[in-house]
Amino acid sequence: MSDIFKDLANAVMTQNVNGTIEKTKEALAKGTAPLDIVQKGLAEGMKVVGDKFEAGELFLPQIMMSAKAMNSAMEILGPELAKSGGGVNAGFALSFVQEGDIHDIGNRLVSTMLGANGFTVKVLGVDVANTLIIEEVKKSGADKVLLVGSALMTTSMLGQKDLMALIEEEGIRSKVKCMFGGAPVSQAWIKEIGADGTAENAAAAVLVAKKIMS
Ligand code: HCB
């Protein structure tokens, strides 16, 4: 990992909110690609934080500060990531974090990247009920809607299965393409619930989204 990416990851890992902002600005000034800043730097730091939390070496207040550091950097990077948009119309997407789940860092990142790649993205936020998602699909009036759902917990991930069942029940399966993600979501899970795709990160999500919407 190059020094700037190490510094970015370290700033997130040490809950250094101001340091993360400074390092992000420094990386941009050096001409580092905004997506690399996220994926090779900040997100790597967040991964270590998650592992340490799991091992009992870090506690919730520390994770919250790391998340604050990452989100502060995302405030700066969002407009930069959005710049590559360039007039293409790739379709309409509804983005949300599953009911019971407030982990939104990854979902925000995926939403920004889709917006930067020609999708019109309506962000429904966190802790979103499946009934609201169905309402929004119907309200959109779009011929085809891309659902971009995130779940970071094994419990909230089950809501994705319920959502697929509800979509069938409502008779709107032919109208929606379903791309789900988040750390516990696997290809096997996508197959099991009959969704259309998943992606490990935001850049891959753009490719999957374009493929399933074409
Ligand atoms: Co949180 N938390 N947390 N947490 N948290 C996790 C998710 C655990 C895995 C940590 C652990 O135990 N190892 C765990 C869940 C365990 C499980 O169910 N298996 C957990 C837990 C248990 C909890 C609480 C219950 C803790 C408590 O209160 N006791 C609580 C839950 C609150 C709730 O949701 N109701 C909680 C709270 C928090 C915060 C608030 C402190 C904070 C969230 C802040 C926020 O998001 N605004 C937090 C965080 C930050 C994490 C970890 C450390 C990092 C998550 C993250 O932001 N990753 C996480 C550990 C981990 O994931 N390993 C831990 C970075 C982003 C960039 O990655 O995976 O979200 P991502 O997104 C990627 C990728 O998945 C993909 O692209 C993204 C960008 O590259 N992607 C998609 C995402 N969505 C997609 C959708 C698509 O369609 C396609 C691709």
PDB file of N, CA, C and O and ligand atoms in Angstrom, residues 38-39 43 46-47 49-51 53-55 60-61 63-68 70-71 96 100-110 147-156 179-184 197-203 205, ligand 1:
ATOM      1  N   VAL A  38     -11.099   6.165  -1.575  1.00  0.00           N
ATOM      2  CA  VAL A  38     -12.088   5.408  -0.804  1.00  0.00           C
ATOM      3  C   VAL A  38     -11.660   3.948  -0.688  1.00  0.00           C
ATOM      4  O   VAL A  38     -11.515   3.417   0.417  1.00  0.00           O
ATOM      5  N   GLN A  39     -11.457   3.304  -1.824  1.00  0.00           N
ATOM      6  CA  GLN A  39     -11.292   1.844  -1.801  1.00  0.00           C
ATOM      7  C   GLN A  39      -9.927   1.373  -1.307  1.00  0.00           C
ATOM      8  O   GLN A  39      -9.844   0.391  -0.590  1.00  0.00           O
ATOM      9  N   ALA A  43     -11.665   2.696   3.067  1.00  0.00           N
ATOM     10  CA  ALA A  43     -12.409   1.442   3.286  1.00  0.00           C
ATOM     11  C   ALA A  43     -11.501   0.366   3.881  1.00  0.00           C
ATOM     12  O   ALA A  43     -11.955  -0.473   4.658  1.00  0.00           O
ATOM     13  N   MET A  46     -11.481   0.971   7.494  1.00  0.00           N
ATOM     14  CA  MET A  46     -12.769   0.556   8.068  1.00  0.00           C
ATOM     15  C   MET A  46     -12.813  -0.968   8.246  1.00  0.00           C
ATOM     16  O   MET A  46     -13.404  -1.469   9.196  1.00  0.00           O
ATOM     17  N   LYS A  47     -12.175  -1.680   7.308  1.00  0.00           N
ATOM     18  CA  LYS A  47     -12.148  -3.150   7.392  1.00  0.00           C
ATOM     19  C   LYS A  47     -11.408  -3.584   8.655  1.00  0.00           C
ATOM     20  O   LYS A  47     -11.854  -4.457   9.396  1.00  0.00           O
ATOM     21  N   VAL A  49     -11.000  -1.821  11.347  1.00  0.00           N
ATOM     22  CA  VAL A  49     -11.840  -1.447  12.494  1.00  0.00           C
ATOM     23  C   VAL A  49     -12.881  -2.537  12.754  1.00  0.00           C
ATOM     24  O   VAL A  49     -13.094  -2.947  13.901  1.00  0.00           O
ATOM     25  N   GLY A  50     -13.492  -3.032  11.686  1.00  0.00           N
ATOM     26  CA  GLY A  50     -14.502  -4.088  11.819  1.00  0.00           C
ATOM     27  C   GLY A  50     -13.906  -5.356  12.420  1.00  0.00           C
ATOM     28  O   GLY A  50     -14.483  -5.964  13.318  1.00  0.00           O
ATOM     29  N   ASP A  51     -12.709  -5.723  11.934  1.00  0.00           N
ATOM     30  CA  ASP A  51     -12.053  -6.934  12.447  1.00  0.00           C
ATOM     31  C   ASP A  51     -11.718  -6.781  13.935  1.00  0.00           C
ATOM     32  O   ASP A  51     -11.882  -7.704  14.720  1.00  0.00           O
ATOM     33  N   PHE A  53     -13.199  -4.855  16.059  1.00  0.00           N
ATOM     34  CA  PHE A  53     -14.463  -4.840  16.829  1.00  0.00           C
ATOM     35  C   PHE A  53     -14.887  -6.286  17.097  1.00  0.00           C
ATOM     36  O   PHE A  53     -15.226  -6.661  18.213  1.00  0.00           O
ATOM     37  N   GLU A  54     -14.781  -7.080  16.050  1.00  0.00           N
ATOM     38  CA  GLU A  54     -15.166  -8.490  16.155  1.00  0.00           C
ATOM     39  C   GLU A  54     -14.279  -9.214  17.170  1.00  0.00           C
ATOM     40  O   GLU A  54     -14.743 -10.064  17.927  1.00  0.00           O
ATOM     41  N   ALA A  55     -12.998  -8.838  17.206  1.00  0.00           N
ATOM     42  CA  ALA A  55     -12.051  -9.483  18.127  1.00  0.00           C
ATOM     43  C   ALA A  55     -12.131  -8.908  19.542  1.00  0.00           C
ATOM     44  O   ALA A  55     -11.376  -9.311  20.419  1.00  0.00           O
ATOM     45  N   LEU A  60     -17.918   0.082  20.585  1.00  0.00           N
ATOM     46  CA  LEU A  60     -18.842   0.852  19.761  1.00  0.00           C
ATOM     47  C   LEU A  60     -18.501   2.353  19.626  1.00  0.00           C
ATOM     48  O   LEU A  60     -18.521   2.884  18.516  1.00  0.00           O
ATOM     49  N   PRO A  61     -18.171   3.049  20.735  1.00  0.00           N
ATOM     50  CA  PRO A  61     -17.878   4.484  20.578  1.00  0.00           C
ATOM     51  C   PRO A  61     -16.726   4.730  19.599  1.00  0.00           C
ATOM     52  O   PRO A  61     -16.738   5.705  18.839  1.00  0.00           O
ATOM     53  N   ILE A  63     -15.906   2.724  17.052  1.00  0.00           N
ATOM     54  CA  ILE A  63     -16.404   2.477  15.681  1.00  0.00           C
ATOM     55  C   ILE A  63     -17.179   3.688  15.192  1.00  0.00           C
ATOM     56  O   ILE A  63     -17.082   4.087  14.031  1.00  0.00           O
ATOM     57  N   MET A  64     -17.960   4.278  16.117  1.00  0.00           N
ATOM     58  CA  MET A  64     -18.758   5.443  15.706  1.00  0.00           C
ATOM     59  C   MET A  64     -17.851   6.591  15.259  1.00  0.00           C
ATOM     60  O   MET A  64     -18.152   7.291  14.298  1.00  0.00           O
ATOM     61  N   MET A  65     -16.727   6.756  15.946  1.00  0.00           N
ATOM     62  CA  MET A  65     -15.801   7.831  15.552  1.00  0.00           C
ATOM     63  C   MET A  65     -15.119   7.502  14.225  1.00  0.00           C
ATOM     64  O   MET A  65     -14.912   8.389  13.395  1.00  0.00           O
ATOM     65  N   SER A  66     -14.805   6.229  14.011  1.00  0.00           N
ATOM     66  CA  SER A  66     -14.213   5.838  12.726  1.00  0.00           C
ATOM     67  C   SER A  66     -15.211   6.079  11.591  1.00  0.00           C
ATOM     68  O   SER A  66     -14.850   6.567  10.519  1.00  0.00           O
ATOM     69  N   ALA A  67     -16.489   5.743  11.874  1.00  0.00           N
ATOM     70  CA  ALA A  67     -17.534   5.961  10.866  1.00  0.00           C
ATOM     71  C   ALA A  67     -17.684   7.460  10.596  1.00  0.00           C
ATOM     72  O   ALA A  67     -17.868   7.880   9.450  1.00  0.00           O
ATOM     73  N   LYS A  68     -17.574   8.270  11.664  1.00  0.00           N
ATOM     74  CA  LYS A  68     -17.681   9.730  11.488  1.00  0.00           C
ATOM     75  C   LYS A  68     -16.524  10.236  10.613  1.00  0.00           C
ATOM     76  O   LYS A  68     -16.712  11.079   9.735  1.00  0.00           O
ATOM     77  N   MET A  70     -14.870   8.516   8.368  1.00  0.00           N
ATOM     78  CA  MET A  70     -15.092   8.067   6.984  1.00  0.00           C
ATOM     79  C   MET A  70     -16.166   8.926   6.320  1.00  0.00           C
ATOM     80  O   MET A  70     -16.014   9.363   5.176  1.00  0.00           O
ATOM     81  N   ASN A  71     -17.258   9.191   7.039  1.00  0.00           N
ATOM     82  CA  ASN A  71     -18.340   9.989   6.456  1.00  0.00           C
ATOM     83  C   ASN A  71     -17.907  11.438   6.193  1.00  0.00           C
ATOM     84  O   ASN A  71     -18.338  12.049   5.225  1.00  0.00           O
ATOM     85  N   PHE A  96     -31.477   1.925  -0.724  1.00  0.00           N
ATOM     86  CA  PHE A  96     -31.958   1.884   0.672  1.00  0.00           C
ATOM     87  C   PHE A  96     -31.128   0.922   1.502  1.00  0.00           C
ATOM     88  O   PHE A  96     -30.477   0.012   0.979  1.00  0.00           O
ATOM     89  N   GLY A 100     -34.276  -2.111  10.095  1.00  0.00           N
ATOM     90  CA  GLY A 100     -33.546  -2.559  11.287  1.00  0.00           C
ATOM     91  C   GLY A 100     -32.047  -2.299  11.210  1.00  0.00           C
ATOM     92  O   GLY A 100     -31.315  -2.586  12.154  1.00  0.00           O
ATOM     93  N   ASP A 101     -31.604  -1.741  10.094  1.00  0.00           N
ATOM     94  CA  ASP A 101     -30.162  -1.565   9.862  1.00  0.00           C
ATOM     95  C   ASP A 101     -29.849  -0.093   9.588  1.00  0.00           C
ATOM     96  O   ASP A 101     -30.507   0.535   8.750  1.00  0.00           O
ATOM     97  N   ILE A 102     -28.848   0.431  10.314  1.00  0.00           N
ATOM     98  CA  ILE A 102     -28.508   1.846  10.083  1.00  0.00           C
ATOM     99  C   ILE A 102     -27.115   2.023   9.466  1.00  0.00           C
ATOM    100  O   ILE A 102     -26.602   3.128   9.372  1.00  0.00           O
ATOM    101  N   HIS A 103     -26.484   0.929   9.051  1.00  0.00           N
ATOM    102  CA  HIS A 103     -25.151   1.025   8.437  1.00  0.00           C
ATOM    103  C   HIS A 103     -25.292   1.603   7.021  1.00  0.00           C
ATOM    104  O   HIS A 103     -25.738   0.899   6.124  1.00  0.00           O
ATOM    105  N   ASP A 104     -24.888   2.855   6.840  1.00  0.00           N
ATOM    106  CA  ASP A 104     -25.148   3.469   5.526  1.00  0.00           C
ATOM    107  C   ASP A 104     -23.904   3.900   4.755  1.00  0.00           C
ATOM    108  O   ASP A 104     -24.012   4.482   3.681  1.00  0.00           O
ATOM    109  N   ILE A 105     -22.722   3.634   5.297  1.00  0.00           N
ATOM    110  CA  ILE A 105     -21.510   4.138   4.622  1.00  0.00           C
ATOM    111  C   ILE A 105     -21.382   3.526   3.221  1.00  0.00           C
ATOM    112  O   ILE A 105     -21.204   4.231   2.231  1.00  0.00           O
ATOM    113  N   GLY A 106     -21.492   2.207   3.139  1.00  0.00           N
ATOM    114  CA  GLY A 106     -21.351   1.531   1.850  1.00  0.00           C
ATOM    115  C   GLY A 106     -22.480   1.876   0.894  1.00  0.00           C
ATOM    116  O   GLY A 106     -22.251   2.094  -0.297  1.00  0.00           O
ATOM    117  N   ASN A 107     -23.696   1.957   1.423  1.00  0.00           N
ATOM    118  CA  ASN A 107     -24.853   2.269   0.568  1.00  0.00           C
ATOM    119  C   ASN A 107     -24.717   3.667  -0.049  1.00  0.00           C
ATOM    120  O   ASN A 107     -25.007   3.878  -1.223  1.00  0.00           O
ATOM    121  N   ARG A 108     -24.243   4.606   0.787  1.00  0.00           N
ATOM    122  CA  ARG A 108     -24.050   5.964   0.266  1.00  0.00           C
ATOM    123  C   ARG A 108     -23.013   5.981  -0.845  1.00  0.00           C
ATOM    124  O   ARG A 108     -23.164   6.677  -1.854  1.00  0.00           O
ATOM    125  N   LEU A 109     -21.967   5.210  -0.628  1.00  0.00           N
ATOM    126  CA  LEU A 109     -20.893   5.159  -1.612  1.00  0.00           C
ATOM    127  C   LEU A 109     -21.393   4.567  -2.939  1.00  0.00           C
ATOM    128  O   LEU A 109     -21.141   5.109  -4.020  1.00  0.00           O
ATOM    129  N   VAL A 110     -22.132   3.462  -2.836  1.00  0.00           N
ATOM    130  CA  VAL A 110     -22.671   2.829  -4.044  1.00  0.00           C
ATOM    131  C   VAL A 110     -23.625   3.803  -4.748  1.00  0.00           C
ATOM    132  O   VAL A 110     -23.576   3.969  -5.968  1.00  0.00           O
ATOM    133  N   LEU A 147     -33.345  -1.793  -7.886  1.00  0.00           N
ATOM    134  CA  LEU A 147     -33.327  -1.714  -6.428  1.00  0.00           C
ATOM    135  C   LEU A 147     -31.901  -1.958  -5.952  1.00  0.00           C
ATOM    136  O   LEU A 147     -31.284  -2.959  -6.308  1.00  0.00           O
ATOM    137  N   VAL A 148     -31.405  -1.023  -5.155  1.00  0.00           N
ATOM    138  CA  VAL A 148     -30.038  -1.109  -4.654  1.00  0.00           C
ATOM    139  C   VAL A 148     -30.096  -1.190  -3.128  1.00  0.00           C
ATOM    140  O   VAL A 148     -30.140  -0.174  -2.435  1.00  0.00           O
ATOM    141  N   GLY A 149     -30.182  -2.435  -2.635  1.00  0.00           N
ATOM    142  CA  GLY A 149     -30.389  -2.610  -1.194  1.00  0.00           C
ATOM    143  C   GLY A 149     -29.123  -3.037  -0.482  1.00  0.00           C
ATOM    144  O   GLY A 149     -28.360  -3.856  -0.997  1.00  0.00           O
ATOM    145  N   SER A 150     -28.923  -2.475   0.704  1.00  0.00           N
ATOM    146  CA  SER A 150     -27.776  -2.885   1.517  1.00  0.00           C
ATOM    147  C   SER A 150     -28.228  -3.442   2.850  1.00  0.00           C
ATOM    148  O   SER A 150     -29.213  -2.966   3.430  1.00  0.00           O
ATOM    149  N   ALA A 151     -27.486  -4.433   3.336  1.00  0.00           N
ATOM    150  CA  ALA A 151     -27.698  -4.976   4.683  1.00  0.00           C
ATOM    151  C   ALA A 151     -26.336  -5.380   5.222  1.00  0.00           C
ATOM    152  O   ALA A 151     -25.593  -6.094   4.549  1.00  0.00           O
ATOM    153  N   LEU A 152     -26.012  -4.889   6.394  1.00  0.00           N
ATOM    154  CA  LEU A 152     -24.697  -5.202   6.987  1.00  0.00           C
ATOM    155  C   LEU A 152     -24.794  -6.220   8.112  1.00  0.00           C
ATOM    156  O   LEU A 152     -23.791  -6.655   8.656  1.00  0.00           O
ATOM    157  N   MET A 153     -26.014  -6.589   8.451  1.00  0.00           N
ATOM    158  CA  MET A 153     -26.162  -7.561   9.542  1.00  0.00           C
ATOM    159  C   MET A 153     -26.895  -8.797   9.025  1.00  0.00           C
ATOM    160  O   MET A 153     -27.753  -8.698   8.136  1.00  0.00           O
ATOM    161  N   THR A 154     -26.552  -9.931   9.610  1.00  0.00           N
ATOM    162  CA  THR A 154     -27.197 -11.180   9.167  1.00  0.00           C
ATOM    163  C   THR A 154     -28.708 -11.107   9.421  1.00  0.00           C
ATOM    164  O   THR A 154     -29.487 -11.689   8.678  1.00  0.00           O
ATOM    165  N   THR A 155     -29.087 -10.366  10.454  1.00  0.00           N
ATOM    166  CA  THR A 155     -30.525 -10.237  10.761  1.00  0.00           C
ATOM    167  C   THR A 155     -31.248  -9.401   9.698  1.00  0.00           C
ATOM    168  O   THR A 155     -32.269  -9.829   9.145  1.00  0.00           O
ATOM    169  N   SER A 156     -30.699  -8.231   9.377  1.00  0.00           N
ATOM    170  CA  SER A 156     -31.381  -7.357   8.403  1.00  0.00           C
ATOM    171  C   SER A 156     -31.325  -7.941   6.991  1.00  0.00           C
ATOM    172  O   SER A 156     -32.190  -7.662   6.155  1.00  0.00           O
ATOM    173  N   MET A 179     -30.459  -5.606  -6.952  1.00  0.00           N
ATOM    174  CA  MET A 179     -29.028  -5.762  -6.646  1.00  0.00           C
ATOM    175  C   MET A 179     -28.841  -5.490  -5.151  1.00  0.00           C
ATOM    176  O   MET A 179     -29.132  -4.411  -4.672  1.00  0.00           O
ATOM    177  N   PHE A 180     -28.402  -6.513  -4.444  1.00  0.00           N
ATOM    178  CA  PHE A 180     -28.226  -6.368  -3.002  1.00  0.00           C
ATOM    179  C   PHE A 180     -26.759  -6.505  -2.632  1.00  0.00           C
ATOM    180  O   PHE A 180     -26.013  -7.256  -3.272  1.00  0.00           O
ATOM    181  N   GLY A 181     -26.358  -5.808  -1.567  1.00  0.00           N
ATOM    182  CA  GLY A 181     -24.974  -5.906  -1.124  1.00  0.00           C
ATOM    183  C   GLY A 181     -24.824  -5.632   0.352  1.00  0.00           C
ATOM    184  O   GLY A 181     -25.805  -5.470   1.072  1.00  0.00           O
ATOM    185  N   GLY A 182     -23.577  -5.587   0.781  1.00  0.00           N
ATOM    186  CA  GLY A 182     -23.252  -5.454   2.194  1.00  0.00           C
ATOM    187  C   GLY A 182     -22.417  -6.656   2.583  1.00  0.00           C
ATOM    188  O   GLY A 182     -22.535  -7.717   1.945  1.00  0.00           O
ATOM    189  N   ALA A 183     -21.611  -6.508   3.625  1.00  0.00           N
ATOM    190  CA  ALA A 183     -20.635  -7.556   3.975  1.00  0.00           C
ATOM    191  C   ALA A 183     -21.194  -8.988   4.033  1.00  0.00           C
ATOM    192  O   ALA A 183     -20.539  -9.899   3.529  1.00  0.00           O
ATOM    193  N   PRO A 184     -22.380  -9.247   4.607  1.00  0.00           N
ATOM    194  CA  PRO A 184     -22.802 -10.659   4.693  1.00  0.00           C
ATOM    195  C   PRO A 184     -23.435 -11.217   3.415  1.00  0.00           C
ATOM    196  O   PRO A 184     -23.696 -12.415   3.332  1.00  0.00           O
ATOM    197  N   GLY A 197     -28.384  -9.711  -8.616  1.00  0.00           N
ATOM    198  CA  GLY A 197     -26.933  -9.532  -8.548  1.00  0.00           C
ATOM    199  C   GLY A 197     -26.452  -8.952  -7.246  1.00  0.00           C
ATOM    200  O   GLY A 197     -27.238  -8.457  -6.430  1.00  0.00           O
ATOM    201  N   THR A 198     -25.139  -9.043  -7.059  1.00  0.00           N
ATOM    202  CA  THR A 198     -24.497  -8.413  -5.904  1.00  0.00           C
ATOM    203  C   THR A 198     -23.137  -7.910  -6.353  1.00  0.00           C
ATOM    204  O   THR A 198     -22.711  -8.192  -7.480  1.00  0.00           O
ATOM    205  N   ALA A 199     -22.466  -7.148  -5.491  1.00  0.00           N
ATOM    206  CA  ALA A 199     -21.135  -6.650  -5.835  1.00  0.00           C
ATOM    207  C   ALA A 199     -20.360  -6.419  -4.552  1.00  0.00           C
ATOM    208  O   ALA A 199     -20.942  -6.069  -3.535  1.00  0.00           O
ATOM    209  N   GLU A 200     -19.046  -6.622  -4.650  1.00  0.00           N
ATOM    210  CA  GLU A 200     -18.220  -6.491  -3.450  1.00  0.00           C
ATOM    211  C   GLU A 200     -17.903  -5.064  -3.094  1.00  0.00           C
ATOM    212  O   GLU A 200     -17.630  -4.743  -1.945  1.00  0.00           O
ATOM    213  N   ASN A 201     -17.910  -4.192  -4.103  1.00  0.00           N
ATOM    214  CA  ASN A 201     -17.610  -2.789  -3.801  1.00  0.00           C
ATOM    215  C   ASN A 201     -18.351  -1.889  -4.786  1.00  0.00           C
ATOM    216  O   ASN A 201     -19.040  -2.369  -5.692  1.00  0.00           O
ATOM    217  N   ALA A 202     -18.177  -0.571  -4.580  1.00  0.00           N
ATOM    218  CA  ALA A 202     -18.976   0.384  -5.352  1.00  0.00           C
ATOM    219  C   ALA A 202     -18.650   0.364  -6.844  1.00  0.00           C
ATOM    220  O   ALA A 202     -19.548   0.517  -7.682  1.00  0.00           O
ATOM    221  N   ALA A 203     -17.374   0.167  -7.173  1.00  0.00           N
ATOM    222  CA  ALA A 203     -17.005   0.162  -8.595  1.00  0.00           C
ATOM    223  C   ALA A 203     -17.621  -1.065  -9.283  1.00  0.00           C
ATOM    224  O   ALA A 203     -18.174  -0.965 -10.390  1.00  0.00           O
ATOM    225  N   ALA A 205     -20.262  -2.568  -8.288  1.00  0.00           N
ATOM    226  CA  ALA A 205     -21.719  -2.377  -8.279  1.00  0.00           C
ATOM    227  C   ALA A 205     -22.182  -1.646  -9.549  1.00  0.00           C
ATOM    228  O   ALA A 205     -23.246  -1.953 -10.101  1.00  0.00           O
TER     229      ALA A 205
HETATM  230 CO1  HCB B   1     -21.802  -2.140  13.067  1.00  0.00          CO
HETATM  231  N1  HCB B   1     -21.733  -4.055  12.815  1.00  0.00           N
HETATM  232  N2  HCB B   1     -23.224  -2.343  14.414  1.00  0.00           N
HETATM  233  N3  HCB B   1     -21.757  -0.209  13.183  1.00  0.00           N
HETATM  234  N4  HCB B   1     -20.321  -2.167  11.935  1.00  0.00           N
HETATM  235  C1  HCB B   1     -20.889  -4.537  11.718  1.00  0.00           C
HETATM  236  C2  HCB B   1     -21.681  -4.546  10.438  1.00  0.00           C
HETATM  237  C3  HCB B   1     -20.519  -6.007  12.224  1.00  0.00           C
HETATM  238  C4  HCB B   1     -20.216  -6.995  11.090  1.00  0.00           C
HETATM  239  C5  HCB B   1     -19.325  -5.942  13.214  1.00  0.00           C
HETATM  240  C6  HCB B   1     -18.952  -7.294  13.790  1.00  0.00           C
HETATM  241  O1  HCB B   1     -19.560  -7.760  14.717  1.00  0.00           O
HETATM  242  N5  HCB B   1     -17.959  -7.918  13.224  1.00  0.00           N
HETATM  243  C7  HCB B   1     -21.798  -6.372  13.071  1.00  0.00           C
HETATM  244  C8  HCB B   1     -22.889  -7.160  12.348  1.00  0.00           C
HETATM  245  C9  HCB B   1     -22.791  -8.640  12.710  1.00  0.00           C
HETATM  246  C10 HCB B   1     -23.746  -9.482  11.963  1.00  0.00           C
HETATM  247  O2  HCB B   1     -24.909  -9.291  11.942  1.00  0.00           O
HETATM  248  N6  HCB B   1     -23.200 -10.473  11.322  1.00  0.00           N
HETATM  249  C11 HCB B   1     -22.256  -5.001  13.549  1.00  0.00           C
HETATM  250  C12 HCB B   1     -23.123  -4.801  14.660  1.00  0.00           C
HETATM  251  C13 HCB B   1     -23.490  -6.044  15.444  1.00  0.00           C
HETATM  252  C14 HCB B   1     -23.607  -3.522  15.019  1.00  0.00           C
HETATM  253  C15 HCB B   1     -24.562  -3.173  16.185  1.00  0.00           C
HETATM  254  C16 HCB B   1     -25.717  -4.146  16.432  1.00  0.00           C
HETATM  255  C17 HCB B   1     -23.678  -3.018  17.429  1.00  0.00           C
HETATM  256  C18 HCB B   1     -24.429  -2.779  18.728  1.00  0.00           C
HETATM  257  O3  HCB B   1     -25.174  -1.859  18.854  1.00  0.00           O
HETATM  258  N7  HCB B   1     -24.169  -3.675  19.647  1.00  0.00           N
HETATM  259  C19 HCB B   1     -25.085  -1.797  15.736  1.00  0.00           C
HETATM  260  C20 HCB B   1     -26.305  -1.966  14.818  1.00  0.00           C
HETATM  261  C21 HCB B   1     -27.113  -0.760  14.634  1.00  0.00           C
HETATM  262  C22 HCB B   1     -28.187  -1.008  13.594  1.00  0.00           C
HETATM  263  O4  HCB B   1     -27.910  -1.050  12.410  1.00  0.00           O
HETATM  264  N8  HCB B   1     -29.404  -1.207  14.030  1.00  0.00           N
HETATM  265  C23 HCB B   1     -23.922  -1.297  14.941  1.00  0.00           C
HETATM  266  C24 HCB B   1     -23.617   0.052  14.775  1.00  0.00           C
HETATM  267  C25 HCB B   1     -22.560   0.548  13.993  1.00  0.00           C
HETATM  268  C26 HCB B   1     -22.176   2.028  13.947  1.00  0.00           C
HETATM  269  C27 HCB B   1     -23.357   2.984  14.078  1.00  0.00           C
HETATM  270  C28 HCB B   1     -21.187   2.294  15.052  1.00  0.00           C
HETATM  271  C29 HCB B   1     -21.400   2.073  12.577  1.00  0.00           C
HETATM  272  C30 HCB B   1     -22.299   2.432  11.365  1.00  0.00           C
HETATM  273  C31 HCB B   1     -22.190   3.876  10.976  1.00  0.00           C
HETATM  274  C32 HCB B   1     -22.863   4.160   9.668  1.00  0.00           C
HETATM  275  O5  HCB B   1     -22.907   3.336   8.762  1.00  0.00           O
HETATM  276  N9  HCB B   1     -23.366   5.379   9.556  1.00  0.00           N
HETATM  277  C33 HCB B   1     -20.965   0.612  12.420  1.00  0.00           C
HETATM  278  C34 HCB B   1     -19.929   0.191  11.538  1.00  0.00           C
HETATM  279  C35 HCB B   1     -19.148   1.284  10.853  1.00  0.00           C
HETATM  280  C36 HCB B   1     -19.631  -1.178  11.330  1.00  0.00           C
HETATM  281  C37 HCB B   1     -18.451  -1.801  10.544  1.00  0.00           C
HETATM  282  C38 HCB B   1     -17.213  -1.706  11.446  1.00  0.00           C
HETATM  283  C39 HCB B   1     -18.088  -1.232   9.201  1.00  0.00           C
HETATM  284  C40 HCB B   1     -19.217  -1.147   8.154  1.00  0.00           C
HETATM  285  C41 HCB B   1     -18.773  -0.234   7.031  1.00  0.00           C
HETATM  286  O6  HCB B   1     -19.129   0.933   7.016  1.00  0.00           O
HETATM  287  N10 HCB B   1     -17.909  -0.739   6.132  1.00  0.00           N
HETATM  288  C42 HCB B   1     -18.966  -3.297  10.382  1.00  0.00           C
HETATM  289  C43 HCB B   1     -17.856  -4.354  10.201  1.00  0.00           C
HETATM  290  C44 HCB B   1     -17.800  -4.943   8.817  1.00  0.00           C
HETATM  291  O7  HCB B   1     -18.599  -4.658   7.928  1.00  0.00           O
HETATM  292  N11 HCB B   1     -16.878  -5.826   8.670  1.00  0.00           N
HETATM  293  C45 HCB B   1     -19.754  -3.482  11.672  1.00  0.00           C
HETATM  294  C46 HCB B   1     -17.320   0.066   5.062  1.00  0.00           C
HETATM  295  C47 HCB B   1     -18.224   0.108   3.812  1.00  0.00           C
HETATM  296  C48 HCB B   1     -17.541   0.944   2.732  1.00  0.00           C
HETATM  297  O8  HCB B   1     -18.384  -1.232   3.343  1.00  0.00           O
HETATM  298  O9  HCB B   1     -19.597  -3.405   3.208  1.00  0.00           O
HETATM  299  O10 HCB B   1     -20.830  -1.321   3.985  1.00  0.00           O
HETATM  300  P1  HCB B   1     -19.808  -1.950   3.129  1.00  0.00           P
HETATM  301  O11 HCB B   1     -20.200  -1.577   1.640  1.00  0.00           O
HETATM  302  C49 HCB B   1     -19.467  -1.965   0.489  1.00  0.00           C
HETATM  303  C50 HCB B   1     -19.890  -3.305  -0.109  1.00  0.00           C
HETATM  304  O12 HCB B   1     -20.512  -4.176   0.817  1.00  0.00           O
HETATM  305  C51 HCB B   1     -20.751  -2.954  -1.292  1.00  0.00           C
HETATM  306  O13 HCB B   1     -20.160  -1.740  -1.746  1.00  0.00           O
HETATM  307  C52 HCB B   1     -19.837  -0.948  -0.599  1.00  0.00           C
HETATM  308  C53 HCB B   1     -18.774   0.038  -0.960  1.00  0.00           C
HETATM  309  O14 HCB B   1     -17.537  -0.554  -1.314  1.00  0.00           O
HETATM  310  N12 HCB B   1     -22.201  -2.725  -1.106  1.00  0.00           N
HETATM  311  C54 HCB B   1     -23.128  -2.952  -2.094  1.00  0.00           C
HETATM  312  C55 HCB B   1     -22.861  -2.207  -0.056  1.00  0.00           C
HETATM  313  N13 HCB B   1     -24.168  -2.101  -0.312  1.00  0.00           N
HETATM  314  C56 HCB B   1     -24.365  -2.544  -1.558  1.00  0.00           C
HETATM  315  C57 HCB B   1     -25.536  -2.646  -2.288  1.00  0.00           C
HETATM  316  C58 HCB B   1     -25.457  -3.171  -3.570  1.00  0.00           C
HETATM  317  O15 HCB B   1     -26.564  -3.275  -4.285  1.00  0.00           O
HETATM  318  C59 HCB B   1     -24.222  -3.583  -4.104  1.00  0.00           C
HETATM  319  C60 HCB B   1     -23.046  -3.476  -3.373  1.00  0.00           C
END
